[in-house]
XYZ file of N, CA and C in Angstrom:
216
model
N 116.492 102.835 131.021
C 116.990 101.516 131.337
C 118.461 101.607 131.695
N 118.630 101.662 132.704
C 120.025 101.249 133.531
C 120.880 99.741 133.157
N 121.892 100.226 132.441
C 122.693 98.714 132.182
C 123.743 98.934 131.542
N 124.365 97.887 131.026
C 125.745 97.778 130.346
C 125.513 97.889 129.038
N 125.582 98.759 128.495
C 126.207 98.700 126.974
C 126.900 98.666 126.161
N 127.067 97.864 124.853
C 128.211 97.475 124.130
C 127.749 95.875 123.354
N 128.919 95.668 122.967
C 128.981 94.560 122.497
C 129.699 93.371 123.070
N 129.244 92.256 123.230
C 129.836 91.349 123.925
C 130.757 90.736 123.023
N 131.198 90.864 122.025
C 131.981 89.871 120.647
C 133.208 90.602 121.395
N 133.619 91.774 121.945
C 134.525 92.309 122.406
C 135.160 91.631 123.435
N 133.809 91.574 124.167
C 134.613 90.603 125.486
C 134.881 89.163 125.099
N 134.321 88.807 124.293
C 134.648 87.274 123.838
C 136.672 87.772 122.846
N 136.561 87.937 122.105
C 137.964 88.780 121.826
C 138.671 88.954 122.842
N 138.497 89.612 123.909
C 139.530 89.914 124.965
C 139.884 88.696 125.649
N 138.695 87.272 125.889
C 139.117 86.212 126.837
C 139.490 85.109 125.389
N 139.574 85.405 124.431
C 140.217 84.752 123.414
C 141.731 84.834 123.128
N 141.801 86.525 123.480
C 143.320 86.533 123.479
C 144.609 86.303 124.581
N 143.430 85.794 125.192
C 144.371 84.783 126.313
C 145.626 83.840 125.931
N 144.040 83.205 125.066
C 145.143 81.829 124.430
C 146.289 81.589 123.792
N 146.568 82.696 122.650
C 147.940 82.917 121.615
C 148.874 83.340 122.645
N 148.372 84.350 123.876
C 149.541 85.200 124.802
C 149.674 83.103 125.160
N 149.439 83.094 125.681
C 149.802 81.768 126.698
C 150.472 80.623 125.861
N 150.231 80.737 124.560
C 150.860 79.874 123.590
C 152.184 80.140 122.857
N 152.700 81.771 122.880
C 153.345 82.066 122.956
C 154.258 81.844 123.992
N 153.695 82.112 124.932
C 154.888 81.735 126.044
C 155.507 80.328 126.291
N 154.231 79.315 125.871
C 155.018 78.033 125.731
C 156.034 77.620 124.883
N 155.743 78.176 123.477
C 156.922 78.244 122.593
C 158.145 78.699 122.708
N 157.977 79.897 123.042
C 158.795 80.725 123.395
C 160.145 80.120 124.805
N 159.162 79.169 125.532
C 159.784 78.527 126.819
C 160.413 77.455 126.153
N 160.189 76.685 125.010
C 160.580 75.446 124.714
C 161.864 76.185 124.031
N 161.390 76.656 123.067
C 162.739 76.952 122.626
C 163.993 77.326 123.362
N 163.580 78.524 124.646
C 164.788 78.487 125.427
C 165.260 77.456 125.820
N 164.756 76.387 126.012
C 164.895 75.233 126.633
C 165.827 74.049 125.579
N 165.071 73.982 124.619
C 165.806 73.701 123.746
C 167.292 73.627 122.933
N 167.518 75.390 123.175
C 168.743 75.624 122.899
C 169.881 75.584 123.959
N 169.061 75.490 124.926
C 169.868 75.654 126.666
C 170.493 73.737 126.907
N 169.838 73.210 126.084
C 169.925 71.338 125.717
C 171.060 70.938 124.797
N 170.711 71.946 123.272
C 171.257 71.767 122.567
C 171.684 72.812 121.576
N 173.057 73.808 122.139
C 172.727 75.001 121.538
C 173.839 74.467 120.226
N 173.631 74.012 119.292
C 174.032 73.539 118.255
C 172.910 73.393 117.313
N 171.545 73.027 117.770
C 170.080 73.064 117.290
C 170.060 74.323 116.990
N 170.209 75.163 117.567
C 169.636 76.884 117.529
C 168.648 76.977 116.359
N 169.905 77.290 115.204
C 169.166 77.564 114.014
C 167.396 77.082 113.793
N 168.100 75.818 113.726
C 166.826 74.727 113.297
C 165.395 75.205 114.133
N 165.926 75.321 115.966
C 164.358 75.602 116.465
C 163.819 77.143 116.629
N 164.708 77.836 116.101
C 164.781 79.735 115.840
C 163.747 79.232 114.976
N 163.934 78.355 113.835
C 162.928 78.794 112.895
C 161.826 78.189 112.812
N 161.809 77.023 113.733
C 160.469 76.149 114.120
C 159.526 77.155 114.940
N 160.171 78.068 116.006
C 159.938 79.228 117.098
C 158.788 79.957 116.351
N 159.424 80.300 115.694
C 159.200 81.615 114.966
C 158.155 81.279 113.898
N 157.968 80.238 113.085
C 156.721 79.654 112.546
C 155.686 79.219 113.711
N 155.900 79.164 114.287
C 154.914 78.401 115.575
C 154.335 79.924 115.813
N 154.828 80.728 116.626
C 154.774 82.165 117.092
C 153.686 82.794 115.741
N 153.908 82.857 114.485
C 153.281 83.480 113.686
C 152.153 82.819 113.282
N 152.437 81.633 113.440
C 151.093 80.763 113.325
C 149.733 80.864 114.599
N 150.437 81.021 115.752
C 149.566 81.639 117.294
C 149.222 82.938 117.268
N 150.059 83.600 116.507
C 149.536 85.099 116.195
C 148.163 85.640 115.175
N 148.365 84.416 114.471
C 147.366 84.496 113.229
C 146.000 84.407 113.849
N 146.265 83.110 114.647
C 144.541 83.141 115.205
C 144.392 84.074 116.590
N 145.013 85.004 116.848
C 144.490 86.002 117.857
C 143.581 87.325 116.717
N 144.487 87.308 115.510
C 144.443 88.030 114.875
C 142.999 87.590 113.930
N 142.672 86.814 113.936
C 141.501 85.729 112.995
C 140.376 86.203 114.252
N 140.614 86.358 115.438
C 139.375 86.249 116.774
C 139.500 87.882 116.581
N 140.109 88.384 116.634
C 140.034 90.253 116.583
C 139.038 90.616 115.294
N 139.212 90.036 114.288
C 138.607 89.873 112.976
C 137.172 89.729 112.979
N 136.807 88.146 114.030
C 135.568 88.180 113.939
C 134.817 89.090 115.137
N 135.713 89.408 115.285
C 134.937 90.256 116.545
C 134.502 91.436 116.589
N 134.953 92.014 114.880
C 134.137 93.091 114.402
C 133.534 92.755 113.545
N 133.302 91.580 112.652
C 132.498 90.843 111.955
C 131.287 90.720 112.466
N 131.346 89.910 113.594
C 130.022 89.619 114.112
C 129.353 91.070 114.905
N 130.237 91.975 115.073
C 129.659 93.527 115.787
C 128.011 93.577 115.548
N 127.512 93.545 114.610
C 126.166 94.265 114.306
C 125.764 92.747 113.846
C-alpha cells in the first residue's frame, strides 16, 4: 500500500503553531507602539508584554503536548 505515513496530531500541531507565532507578534507590535506613544509607560507595558507573551507561549506549548498525547 502506497501512501503517507505518520500521524496527523503532528500536522494539526504544526498549523496550531501558527497562532501563538502570530499572537506574539501582535503583542509584541503593541507594545512597540505603545512605548513609541508613551515612553514613560515602558515599565508598566514591558510587563503586561511579557505576561501576555508567556501566556501565548503556554498554549503553543499545551498543543505540542497534546499532540503526543493523542499520538497512539
Amino acid at each position: 500500500m502506497n501512501g503517507v505515513s505518520g500521524n496527523i496530531a503532528f500536522l494539526g500541531y504544526g498549523l496550531a503553531a501558527i497562532g501563538p507565532g502570530i499572537g506574539i507578534g501582535l503583542i509584541f507590535a503593541a507594545y512597540i507602539q505603545g512605548v513609541a506613544r508613551q515612553p514613560e509607560a515602558r515599565n508598566m507595558l514591558q510587563t503586561i508584554a511579557f505576561t501576555g507573551m508567556a501566556l501565548t507561549e503556554a498554549l503553543a506549548i499545551l498543543g505540542l503536548v497534546f499532540a503526543f498525547v493523542f499520538q497512539g
